[in-house]
Amino acid sequence: MKHPGFYFAVGLLMLSTVGFAQQPKCGSFKTGTFKLLDANSPNYIVTRNDTIQTEAAEKSMVTTDFYIHWSDDCNYQLTLKKIHNRPAGLKMPDKTIKLFVHIYKVLGDTCWVETRANTTKYISRKRMVKIK
């Protein structure tokens, strides 16, 4: 049987690894062009600079502009600015709706995001790939 100190050392090593886990490197996702992928809805091309994010659904002429505010490297908030080429009959969303986005995983040029609106508890999870 191994010495009890061995098990203590292994346990301590495991705890220290968890305790010092690093935040994902989210900075490279602050600006650029991305493809937002979701099996349950259309894919979107997302273009963002320091202040505006534009989303365009693939196979659609409709684009949406949002103001973007980063609270830290991995969290940002989107507020509707304008919808372009809105089809007749499509109701304009309430401009007080805020989307809170959290980047929870980064692997190379891909990140995974959780999005929640201030009007619901539902959380949407999607994958975003940097293309430019």
mmCIF file of N, CA and C in Angstrom:
data_model
loop_
_atom_site.group_PDB
_atom_site.id
_atom_site.type_symbol
_atom_site.label_atom_id
_atom_site.label_comp_id
_atom_site.label_asym_id
_atom_site.label_seq_id
_atom_site.Cartn_x
_atom_site.Cartn_y
_atom_site.Cartn_z
ATOM 1 N N MET A 1 0.838 -1.191 0.000
ATOM 2 C CA MET A 1 0.000 0.000 0.000
ATOM 3 C C MET A 1 0.880 1.249 0.000
ATOM 4 N N LYS A 2 0.506 2.228 -0.781
ATOM 5 C CA LYS A 2 1.299 3.453 -0.886
ATOM 6 C C LYS A 2 1.139 4.271 0.390
ATOM 7 N N HIS A 3 2.090 5.097 0.610
ATOM 8 C CA HIS A 3 2.129 5.950 1.794
ATOM 9 C C HIS A 3 0.984 6.967 1.759
ATOM 10 N N PRO A 4 0.306 7.255 2.904
ATOM 11 C CA PRO A 4 -0.797 8.229 2.916
ATOM 12 C C PRO A 4 -0.373 9.610 2.426
ATOM 13 N N GLY A 5 0.875 9.973 2.608
ATOM 14 C CA GLY A 5 1.371 11.266 2.132
ATOM 15 C C GLY A 5 1.312 11.378 0.616
ATOM 16 N N PHE A 6 1.446 10.231 -0.072
ATOM 17 C CA PHE A 6 1.353 10.194 -1.528
ATOM 18 C C PHE A 6 -0.034 10.648 -1.979
ATOM 19 N N TYR A 7 -1.071 10.089 -1.339
ATOM 20 C CA TYR A 7 -2.445 10.459 -1.707
ATOM 21 C C TYR A 7 -2.726 11.923 -1.375
ATOM 22 N N PHE A 8 -2.185 12.388 -0.280
ATOM 23 C CA PHE A 8 -2.354 13.788 0.093
ATOM 24 C C PHE A 8 -1.708 14.694 -0.961
ATOM 25 N N ALA A 9 -0.492 14.341 -1.399
ATOM 26 C CA ALA A 9 0.212 15.148 -2.399
ATOM 27 C C ALA A 9 -0.534 15.169 -3.722
ATOM 28 N N VAL A 10 -1.061 13.998 -4.145
ATOM 29 C CA VAL A 10 -1.831 13.933 -5.391
ATOM 30 C C VAL A 10 -3.092 14.783 -5.273
ATOM 31 N N GLY A 11 -3.789 14.694 -4.166
ATOM 32 C CA GLY A 11 -4.998 15.497 -3.945
ATOM 33 C C GLY A 11 -4.700 16.978 -3.953
ATOM 34 N N LEU A 12 -3.607 17.363 -3.305
ATOM 35 C CA LEU A 12 -3.213 18.766 -3.268
ATOM 36 C C LEU A 12 -2.868 19.273 -4.665
ATOM 37 N N LEU A 13 -2.184 18.464 -5.453
ATOM 38 C CA LEU A 13 -1.845 18.835 -6.831
ATOM 39 C C LEU A 13 -3.111 19.037 -7.665
ATOM 40 N N MET A 14 -4.091 18.153 -7.516
ATOM 41 C CA MET A 14 -5.351 18.277 -8.264
ATOM 42 C C MET A 14 -6.093 19.544 -7.863
ATOM 43 N N LEU A 15 -6.148 19.846 -6.587
ATOM 44 C CA LEU A 15 -6.835 21.055 -6.128
ATOM 45 C C LEU A 15 -6.133 22.318 -6.629
ATOM 46 N N SER A 16 -4.806 22.320 -6.611
ATOM 47 C CA SER A 16 -4.092 23.513 -7.068
ATOM 48 C C SER A 16 -4.302 23.738 -8.559
ATOM 49 N N THR A 17 -4.418 22.668 -9.334
ATOM 50 C CA THR A 17 -4.675 22.802 -10.768
ATOM 51 C C THR A 17 -6.030 23.435 -11.003
ATOM 52 N N VAL A 18 -7.042 23.000 -10.261
ATOM 53 C CA VAL A 18 -8.385 23.572 -10.391
ATOM 54 C C VAL A 18 -8.394 25.007 -9.903
ATOM 55 N N GLY A 19 -7.741 25.273 -8.796
ATOM 56 C CA GLY A 19 -7.744 26.607 -8.197
ATOM 57 C C GLY A 19 -7.071 27.652 -9.050
ATOM 58 N N PHE A 20 -6.086 27.243 -9.853
ATOM 59 C CA PHE A 20 -5.363 28.198 -10.667
ATOM 60 C C PHE A 20 -5.713 28.086 -12.145
ATOM 61 N N ALA A 21 -6.870 27.516 -12.444
ATOM 62 C CA ALA A 21 -7.301 27.402 -13.840
ATOM 63 C C ALA A 21 -7.406 28.795 -14.443
ATOM 64 N N GLN A 22 -6.939 28.940 -15.667
ATOM 65 C CA GLN A 22 -6.913 30.238 -16.315
ATOM 66 C C GLN A 22 -8.218 30.518 -17.048
ATOM 67 N N GLN A 23 -8.537 31.805 -17.141
ATOM 68 C CA GLN A 23 -9.661 32.245 -17.946
ATOM 69 C C GLN A 23 -9.307 32.018 -19.416
ATOM 70 N N PRO A 24 -10.302 31.764 -20.259
ATOM 71 C CA PRO A 24 -10.000 31.629 -21.686
ATOM 72 C C PRO A 24 -9.416 32.929 -22.235
ATOM 73 N N LYS A 25 -8.601 32.815 -23.266
ATOM 74 C CA LYS A 25 -7.998 33.985 -23.929
ATOM 75 C C LYS A 25 -9.006 34.549 -24.924
ATOM 76 N N CYS A 26 -9.815 35.496 -24.472
ATOM 77 C CA CYS A 26 -10.943 35.997 -25.258
ATOM 78 C C CYS A 26 -10.609 37.233 -26.093
ATOM 79 N N GLY A 27 -9.483 37.870 -25.856
ATOM 80 C CA GLY A 27 -9.158 39.142 -26.490
ATOM 81 C C GLY A 27 -9.190 39.120 -28.006
ATOM 82 N N SER A 28 -8.837 37.996 -28.626
ATOM 83 C CA SER A 28 -8.803 37.945 -30.090
ATOM 84 C C SER A 28 -10.203 37.922 -30.710
ATOM 85 N N PHE A 29 -11.236 37.855 -29.879
ATOM 86 C CA PHE A 29 -12.610 37.826 -30.380
ATOM 87 C C PHE A 29 -13.315 39.176 -30.236
ATOM 88 N N LYS A 30 -12.570 40.212 -29.827
ATOM 89 C CA LYS A 30 -13.196 41.523 -29.645
ATOM 90 C C LYS A 30 -13.499 42.220 -30.965
ATOM 91 N N THR A 31 -12.669 42.033 -31.952
ATOM 92 C CA THR A 31 -12.915 42.642 -33.267
ATOM 93 C C THR A 31 -12.631 41.608 -34.344
ATOM 94 N N GLY A 32 -13.256 41.808 -35.500
ATOM 95 C CA GLY A 32 -13.025 40.913 -36.625
ATOM 96 C C GLY A 32 -14.320 40.443 -37.248
ATOM 97 N N THR A 33 -14.203 39.393 -38.064
ATOM 98 C CA THR A 33 -15.349 38.782 -38.722
ATOM 99 C C THR A 33 -15.418 37.328 -38.280
ATOM 100 N N PHE A 34 -16.621 36.880 -37.952
ATOM 101 C CA PHE A 34 -16.830 35.569 -37.362
ATOM 102 C C PHE A 34 -18.019 34.877 -38.003
ATOM 103 N N LYS A 35 -18.042 33.580 -37.903
ATOM 104 C CA LYS A 35 -19.210 32.799 -38.305
ATOM 105 C C LYS A 35 -19.802 32.226 -37.019
ATOM 106 N N LEU A 36 -21.058 32.557 -36.769
ATOM 107 C CA LEU A 36 -21.774 32.085 -35.582
ATOM 108 C C LEU A 36 -22.580 30.862 -35.987
ATOM 109 N N LEU A 37 -22.253 29.718 -35.397
ATOM 110 C CA LEU A 37 -22.820 28.435 -35.816
ATOM 111 C C LEU A 37 -23.761 27.880 -34.761
ATOM 112 N N ASP A 38 -24.918 27.398 -35.228
ATOM 113 C CA ASP A 38 -25.909 26.801 -34.343
ATOM 114 C C ASP A 38 -26.721 25.810 -35.165
ATOM 115 N N ALA A 39 -26.836 24.597 -34.679
ATOM 116 C CA ALA A 39 -27.573 23.560 -35.406
ATOM 117 C C ALA A 39 -29.067 23.851 -35.469
ATOM 118 N N ASN A 40 -29.579 24.689 -34.548
ATOM 119 C CA ASN A 40 -31.025 24.929 -34.458
ATOM 120 C C ASN A 40 -31.501 26.202 -35.140
ATOM 121 N N SER A 41 -30.602 26.970 -35.722
ATOM 122 C CA SER A 41 -31.005 28.213 -36.384
ATOM 123 C C SER A 41 -30.022 28.510 -37.514
ATOM 124 N N PRO A 42 -30.329 29.518 -38.326
ATOM 125 C CA PRO A 42 -29.418 29.838 -39.426
ATOM 126 C C PRO A 42 -28.047 30.267 -38.897
ATOM 127 N N ASN A 43 -27.028 30.036 -39.694
ATOM 128 C CA ASN A 43 -25.706 30.538 -39.352
ATOM 129 C C ASN A 43 -25.666 32.035 -39.649
ATOM 130 N N TYR A 44 -24.878 32.758 -38.871
ATOM 131 C CA TYR A 44 -24.753 34.196 -39.028
ATOM 132 C C TYR A 44 -23.301 34.559 -39.276
ATOM 133 N N ILE A 45 -23.098 35.605 -40.075
ATOM 134 C CA ILE A 45 -21.791 36.227 -40.205
ATOM 135 C C ILE A 45 -21.830 37.455 -39.297
ATOM 136 N N VAL A 46 -20.880 37.516 -38.387
ATOM 137 C CA VAL A 46 -20.805 38.590 -37.399
ATOM 138 C C VAL A 46 -19.551 39.400 -37.683
ATOM 139 N N THR A 47 -19.730 40.719 -37.808
ATOM 140 C CA THR A 47 -18.607 41.625 -37.994
ATOM 141 C C THR A 47 -18.655 42.626 -36.850
ATOM 142 N N ARG A 48 -17.521 42.787 -36.160
ATOM 143 C CA ARG A 48 -17.536 43.746 -35.062
ATOM 144 C C ARG A 48 -16.257 44.562 -35.013
ATOM 145 N N ASN A 49 -16.458 45.833 -34.610
ATOM 146 C CA ASN A 49 -15.333 46.712 -34.307
ATOM 147 C C ASN A 49 -15.432 47.064 -32.829
ATOM 148 N N ASP A 50 -14.841 48.148 -32.419
ATOM 149 C CA ASP A 50 -14.836 48.490 -30.994
ATOM 150 C C ASP A 50 -16.215 48.838 -30.441
ATOM 151 N N THR A 51 -17.134 49.307 -31.289
ATOM 152 C CA THR A 51 -18.414 49.803 -30.770
ATOM 153 C C THR A 51 -19.655 49.191 -31.403
ATOM 154 N N ILE A 52 -19.543 48.607 -32.601
ATOM 155 C CA ILE A 52 -20.713 48.091 -33.320
ATOM 156 C C ILE A 52 -20.485 46.638 -33.718
ATOM 157 N N GLN A 53 -21.534 45.833 -33.546
ATOM 158 C CA GLN A 53 -21.541 44.461 -34.056
ATOM 159 C C GLN A 53 -22.670 44.356 -35.065
ATOM 160 N N THR A 54 -22.367 43.825 -36.249
ATOM 161 C CA THR A 54 -23.365 43.614 -37.291
ATOM 162 C C THR A 54 -23.514 42.121 -37.517
ATOM 163 N N GLU A 55 -24.766 41.656 -37.549
ATOM 164 C CA GLU A 55 -25.056 40.242 -37.782
ATOM 165 C C GLU A 55 -25.886 40.112 -39.042
ATOM 166 N N ALA A 56 -25.482 39.183 -39.898
ATOM 167 C CA ALA A 56 -26.204 38.920 -41.142
ATOM 168 C C ALA A 56 -26.453 37.422 -41.230
ATOM 169 N N ALA A 57 -27.738 37.044 -41.272
ATOM 170 C CA ALA A 57 -28.072 35.625 -41.428
ATOM 171 C C ALA A 57 -27.689 35.192 -42.826
ATOM 172 N N GLU A 58 -27.037 34.036 -42.933
ATOM 173 C CA GLU A 58 -26.715 33.517 -44.254
ATOM 174 C C GLU A 58 -28.016 33.260 -45.007
ATOM 175 N N LYS A 59 -27.989 33.490 -46.299
ATOM 176 C CA LYS A 59 -29.163 33.308 -47.172
ATOM 177 C C LYS A 59 -30.279 34.292 -46.842
ATOM 178 N N SER A 60 -29.931 35.469 -46.336
ATOM 179 C CA SER A 60 -30.927 36.485 -46.022
ATOM 180 C C SER A 60 -30.328 37.863 -46.298
ATOM 181 N N MET A 61 -31.169 38.803 -46.632
ATOM 182 C CA MET A 61 -30.715 40.170 -46.854
ATOM 183 C C MET A 61 -30.808 41.004 -45.578
ATOM 184 N N VAL A 62 -31.406 40.455 -44.532
ATOM 185 C CA VAL A 62 -31.606 41.189 -43.284
ATOM 186 C C VAL A 62 -30.300 41.219 -42.495
ATOM 187 N N THR A 63 -29.895 42.408 -42.064
ATOM 188 C CA THR A 63 -28.751 42.553 -41.174
ATOM 189 C C THR A 63 -29.188 43.365 -39.958
ATOM 190 N N THR A 64 -28.538 43.114 -38.863
ATOM 191 C CA THR A 64 -28.872 43.796 -37.617
ATOM 192 C C THR A 64 -27.613 44.397 -37.024
ATOM 193 N N ASP A 65 -27.700 45.664 -36.631
ATOM 194 C CA ASP A 65 -26.595 46.351 -35.964
ATOM 195 C C ASP A 65 -26.895 46.432 -34.470
ATOM 196 N N PHE A 66 -25.866 46.172 -33.685
ATOM 197 C CA PHE A 66 -25.956 46.283 -32.228
ATOM 198 C C PHE A 66 -24.825 47.177 -31.737
ATOM 199 N N TYR A 67 -25.109 47.933 -30.681
ATOM 200 C CA TYR A 67 -24.032 48.564 -29.939
ATOM 201 C C TYR A 67 -23.412 47.468 -29.089
ATOM 202 N N ILE A 68 -22.080 47.457 -28.982
ATOM 203 C CA ILE A 68 -21.409 46.449 -28.167
ATOM 204 C C ILE A 68 -20.643 47.145 -27.049
ATOM 205 N N HIS A 69 -20.776 46.604 -25.847
ATOM 206 C CA HIS A 69 -20.046 47.121 -24.688
ATOM 207 C C HIS A 69 -19.389 45.938 -23.979
ATOM 208 N N TRP A 70 -18.070 45.951 -23.905
ATOM 209 C CA TRP A 70 -17.318 44.885 -23.236
ATOM 210 C C TRP A 70 -17.176 45.230 -21.768
ATOM 211 N N SER A 71 -17.597 44.331 -20.875
ATOM 212 C CA SER A 71 -17.399 44.548 -19.442
ATOM 213 C C SER A 71 -16.053 43.997 -18.988
ATOM 214 N N ASP A 72 -15.538 42.996 -19.697
ATOM 215 C CA ASP A 72 -14.185 42.476 -19.515
ATOM 216 C C ASP A 72 -13.839 41.687 -20.777
ATOM 217 N N ASP A 73 -12.713 40.990 -20.790
ATOM 218 C CA ASP A 73 -12.272 40.315 -22.016
ATOM 219 C C ASP A 73 -13.220 39.220 -22.493
ATOM 220 N N CYS A 74 -14.005 38.639 -21.607
ATOM 221 C CA CYS A 74 -14.855 37.498 -21.976
ATOM 222 C C CYS A 74 -16.356 37.767 -21.876
ATOM 223 N N ASN A 75 -16.765 38.981 -21.531
ATOM 224 C CA ASN A 75 -18.183 39.298 -21.362
ATOM 225 C C ASN A 75 -18.521 40.609 -22.047
ATOM 226 N N TYR A 76 -19.626 40.593 -22.799
ATOM 227 C CA TYR A 76 -20.068 41.822 -23.448
ATOM 228 C C TYR A 76 -21.585 41.862 -23.503
ATOM 229 N N GLN A 77 -22.073 43.067 -23.778
ATOM 230 C CA GLN A 77 -23.506 43.319 -23.845
ATOM 231 C C GLN A 77 -23.832 43.908 -25.207
ATOM 232 N N LEU A 78 -24.928 43.437 -25.798
ATOM 233 C CA LEU A 78 -25.396 43.947 -27.084
ATOM 234 C C LEU A 78 -26.733 44.652 -26.893
ATOM 235 N N THR A 79 -26.860 45.823 -27.513
ATOM 236 C CA THR A 79 -28.105 46.592 -27.499
ATOM 237 C C THR A 79 -28.460 46.902 -28.947
ATOM 238 N N LEU A 80 -29.703 46.632 -29.327
ATOM 239 C CA LEU A 80 -30.144 46.841 -30.705
ATOM 240 C C LEU A 80 -29.969 48.292 -31.130
ATOM 241 N N LYS A 81 -29.365 48.468 -32.309
ATOM 242 C CA LYS A 81 -29.225 49.793 -32.909
ATOM 243 C C LYS A 81 -30.187 49.933 -34.081
ATOM 244 N N LYS A 82 -30.099 48.998 -35.063
ATOM 245 C CA LYS A 82 -30.924 49.122 -36.264
ATOM 246 C C LYS A 82 -31.007 47.787 -36.986
ATOM 247 N N ILE A 83 -32.153 47.538 -37.636
ATOM 248 C CA ILE A 83 -32.329 46.385 -38.513
ATOM 249 C C ILE A 83 -32.408 46.915 -39.943
ATOM 250 N N HIS A 84 -31.583 46.370 -40.833
ATOM 251 C CA HIS A 84 -31.562 46.784 -42.243
ATOM 252 C C HIS A 84 -32.325 45.757 -43.078
ATOM 253 N N ASN A 85 -33.026 46.230 -44.106
ATOM 254 C CA ASN A 85 -33.774 45.369 -45.037
ATOM 255 C C ASN A 85 -34.811 44.510 -44.317
ATOM 256 N N ARG A 86 -35.455 45.108 -43.333
ATOM 257 C CA ARG A 86 -36.471 44.392 -42.559
ATOM 258 C C ARG A 86 -37.681 44.128 -43.441
ATOM 259 N N PRO A 87 -38.063 42.850 -43.572
ATOM 260 C CA PRO A 87 -39.230 42.532 -44.398
ATOM 261 C C PRO A 87 -40.500 43.168 -43.827
ATOM 262 N N ALA A 88 -41.414 43.526 -44.727
ATOM 263 C CA ALA A 88 -42.698 44.082 -44.293
ATOM 264 C C ALA A 88 -43.382 43.077 -43.377
ATOM 265 N N GLY A 89 -43.925 43.567 -42.304
ATOM 266 C CA GLY A 89 -44.627 42.696 -41.367
ATOM 267 C C GLY A 89 -43.752 42.184 -40.235
ATOM 268 N N LEU A 90 -42.417 42.300 -40.364
ATOM 269 C CA LEU A 90 -41.538 41.877 -39.279
ATOM 270 C C LEU A 90 -41.514 42.966 -38.230
ATOM 271 N N LYS A 91 -41.997 42.629 -37.043
ATOM 272 C CA LYS A 91 -42.093 43.597 -35.956
ATOM 273 C C LYS A 91 -40.699 43.995 -35.476
ATOM 274 N N MET A 92 -40.527 45.281 -35.232
ATOM 275 C CA MET A 92 -39.263 45.793 -34.708
ATOM 276 C C MET A 92 -39.145 45.385 -33.239
ATOM 277 N N PRO A 93 -38.046 44.730 -32.853
ATOM 278 C CA PRO A 93 -37.881 44.347 -31.450
ATOM 279 C C PRO A 93 -37.764 45.558 -30.534
ATOM 280 N N ASP A 94 -38.077 45.352 -29.277
ATOM 281 C CA ASP A 94 -37.974 46.390 -28.262
ATOM 282 C C ASP A 94 -36.500 46.760 -28.073
ATOM 283 N N LYS A 95 -36.185 48.055 -28.207
ATOM 284 C CA LYS A 95 -34.787 48.490 -28.092
ATOM 285 C C LYS A 95 -34.265 48.447 -26.660
ATOM 286 N N THR A 96 -35.114 48.149 -25.688
ATOM 287 C CA THR A 96 -34.635 48.035 -24.303
ATOM 288 C C THR A 96 -34.105 46.637 -23.996
ATOM 289 N N ILE A 97 -34.280 45.707 -24.946
ATOM 290 C CA ILE A 97 -33.763 44.351 -24.738
ATOM 291 C C ILE A 97 -32.241 44.380 -24.850
ATOM 292 N N LYS A 98 -31.599 43.796 -23.871
ATOM 293 C CA LYS A 98 -30.152 43.675 -23.851
ATOM 294 C C LYS A 98 -29.792 42.199 -23.950
ATOM 295 N N LEU A 99 -28.744 41.903 -24.689
ATOM 296 C CA LEU A 99 -28.212 40.551 -24.772
ATOM 297 C C LEU A 99 -26.891 40.519 -24.024
ATOM 298 N N PHE A 100 -26.771 39.591 -23.096
ATOM 299 C CA PHE A 100 -25.545 39.426 -22.319
ATOM 300 C C PHE A 100 -24.836 38.186 -22.840
ATOM 301 N N VAL A 101 -23.590 38.362 -23.280
ATOM 302 C CA VAL A 101 -22.841 37.277 -23.903
ATOM 303 C C VAL A 101 -21.599 36.979 -23.067
ATOM 304 N N HIS A 102 -21.379 35.689 -22.837
ATOM 305 C CA HIS A 102 -20.210 35.231 -22.086
ATOM 306 C C HIS A 102 -19.450 34.223 -22.932
ATOM 307 N N ILE A 103 -18.172 34.504 -23.202
ATOM 308 C CA ILE A 103 -17.303 33.547 -23.878
ATOM 309 C C ILE A 103 -16.768 32.615 -22.792
ATOM 310 N N TYR A 104 -17.154 31.339 -22.864
ATOM 311 C CA TYR A 104 -16.764 30.435 -21.788
ATOM 312 C C TYR A 104 -15.682 29.436 -22.179
ATOM 313 N N LYS A 105 -15.359 29.358 -23.481
ATOM 314 C CA LYS A 105 -14.310 28.441 -23.906
ATOM 315 C C LYS A 105 -13.686 28.982 -25.179
ATOM 316 N N VAL A 106 -12.354 28.882 -25.264
ATOM 317 C CA VAL A 106 -11.629 29.308 -26.459
ATOM 318 C C VAL A 106 -10.664 28.198 -26.838
ATOM 319 N N LEU A 107 -10.683 27.862 -28.116
ATOM 320 C CA LEU A 107 -9.751 26.874 -28.644
ATOM 321 C C LEU A 107 -9.294 27.365 -30.018
ATOM 322 N N GLY A 108 -8.114 27.955 -30.080
ATOM 323 C CA GLY A 108 -7.603 28.505 -31.333
ATOM 324 C C GLY A 108 -8.465 29.637 -31.845
ATOM 325 N N ASP A 109 -8.973 29.504 -33.077
ATOM 326 C CA ASP A 109 -9.808 30.545 -33.686
ATOM 327 C C ASP A 109 -11.296 30.310 -33.437
ATOM 328 N N THR A 110 -11.620 29.446 -32.475
ATOM 329 C CA THR A 110 -13.018 29.121 -32.156
ATOM 330 C C THR A 110 -13.303 29.425 -30.694
ATOM 331 N N CYS A 111 -14.475 30.003 -30.453
ATOM 332 C CA CYS A 111 -14.908 30.191 -29.072
ATOM 333 C C CYS A 111 -16.354 29.721 -28.950
ATOM 334 N N TRP A 112 -16.760 29.437 -27.734
ATOM 335 C CA TRP A 112 -18.124 29.026 -27.428
ATOM 336 C C TRP A 112 -18.720 30.087 -26.535
ATOM 337 N N VAL A 113 -19.946 30.517 -26.875
ATOM 338 C CA VAL A 113 -20.581 31.614 -26.156
ATOM 339 C C VAL A 113 -21.925 31.186 -25.576
ATOM 340 N N GLU A 114 -22.254 31.810 -24.467
ATOM 341 C CA GLU A 114 -23.584 31.688 -23.871
ATOM 342 C C GLU A 114 -24.228 33.057 -23.974
ATOM 343 N N THR A 115 -25.458 33.104 -24.454
ATOM 344 C CA THR A 115 -26.175 34.372 -24.617
ATOM 345 C C THR A 115 -27.497 34.307 -23.869
ATOM 346 N N ARG A 116 -27.783 35.389 -23.146
ATOM 347 C CA ARG A 116 -29.043 35.491 -22.409
ATOM 348 C C ARG A 116 -29.574 36.908 -22.571
ATOM 349 N N ALA A 117 -30.871 37.026 -22.796
ATOM 350 C CA ALA A 117 -31.502 38.343 -22.875
ATOM 351 C C ALA A 117 -31.933 38.770 -21.471
ATOM 352 N N ASN A 118 -32.045 40.073 -21.267
ATOM 353 C CA ASN A 118 -32.479 40.570 -19.962
ATOM 354 C C ASN A 118 -33.952 40.280 -19.696
ATOM 355 N N THR A 119 -34.655 39.749 -20.677
ATOM 356 C CA THR A 119 -36.095 39.478 -20.524
ATOM 357 C C THR A 119 -36.407 37.999 -20.263
ATOM 358 N N THR A 120 -35.385 37.153 -20.196
ATOM 359 C CA THR A 120 -35.624 35.719 -20.038
ATOM 360 C C THR A 120 -34.475 35.068 -19.281
ATOM 361 N N LYS A 121 -34.711 33.875 -18.788
ATOM 362 C CA LYS A 121 -33.660 33.100 -18.133
ATOM 363 C C LYS A 121 -33.041 32.081 -19.097
ATOM 364 N N TYR A 122 -33.617 31.957 -20.302
ATOM 365 C CA TYR A 122 -33.113 31.004 -21.288
ATOM 366 C C TYR A 122 -31.703 31.399 -21.727
ATOM 367 N N ILE A 123 -30.816 30.423 -21.777
ATOM 368 C CA ILE A 123 -29.440 30.645 -22.225
ATOM 369 C C ILE A 123 -29.217 29.864 -23.515
ATOM 370 N N SER A 124 -28.774 30.580 -24.540
ATOM 371 C CA SER A 124 -28.443 29.978 -25.837
ATOM 372 C C SER A 124 -26.938 29.743 -25.876
ATOM 373 N N ARG A 125 -26.537 28.575 -26.345
ATOM 374 C CA ARG A 125 -25.109 28.252 -26.460
ATOM 375 C C ARG A 125 -24.771 28.043 -27.941
ATOM 376 N N LYS A 126 -23.736 28.733 -28.404
ATOM 377 C CA LYS A 126 -23.349 28.636 -29.811
ATOM 378 C C LYS A 126 -21.829 28.643 -29.924
ATOM 379 N N ARG A 127 -21.388 28.270 -31.098
ATOM 380 C CA ARG A 127 -19.953 28.259 -31.416
ATOM 381 C C ARG A 127 -19.680 29.395 -32.401
ATOM 382 N N MET A 128 -18.561 30.084 -32.200
ATOM 383 C CA MET A 128 -18.191 31.193 -33.065
ATOM 384 C C MET A 128 -16.771 30.974 -33.575
ATOM 385 N N VAL A 129 -16.591 31.045 -34.905
ATOM 386 C CA VAL A 129 -15.292 30.821 -35.522
ATOM 387 C C VAL A 129 -14.823 32.115 -36.172
ATOM 388 N N LYS A 130 -13.601 32.516 -35.862
ATOM 389 C CA LYS A 130 -13.045 33.730 -36.464
ATOM 390 C C LYS A 130 -12.616 33.418 -37.890
ATOM 391 N N ILE A 131 -13.119 34.216 -38.856
ATOM 392 C CA ILE A 131 -12.771 33.998 -40.261
ATOM 393 C C ILE A 131 -11.911 35.122 -40.830
ATOM 394 N N LYS A 132 -11.819 36.262 -40.141
ATOM 395 C CA LYS A 132 -10.933 37.380 -40.546
ATOM 396 C C LYS A 132 -10.442 38.077 -39.310
#
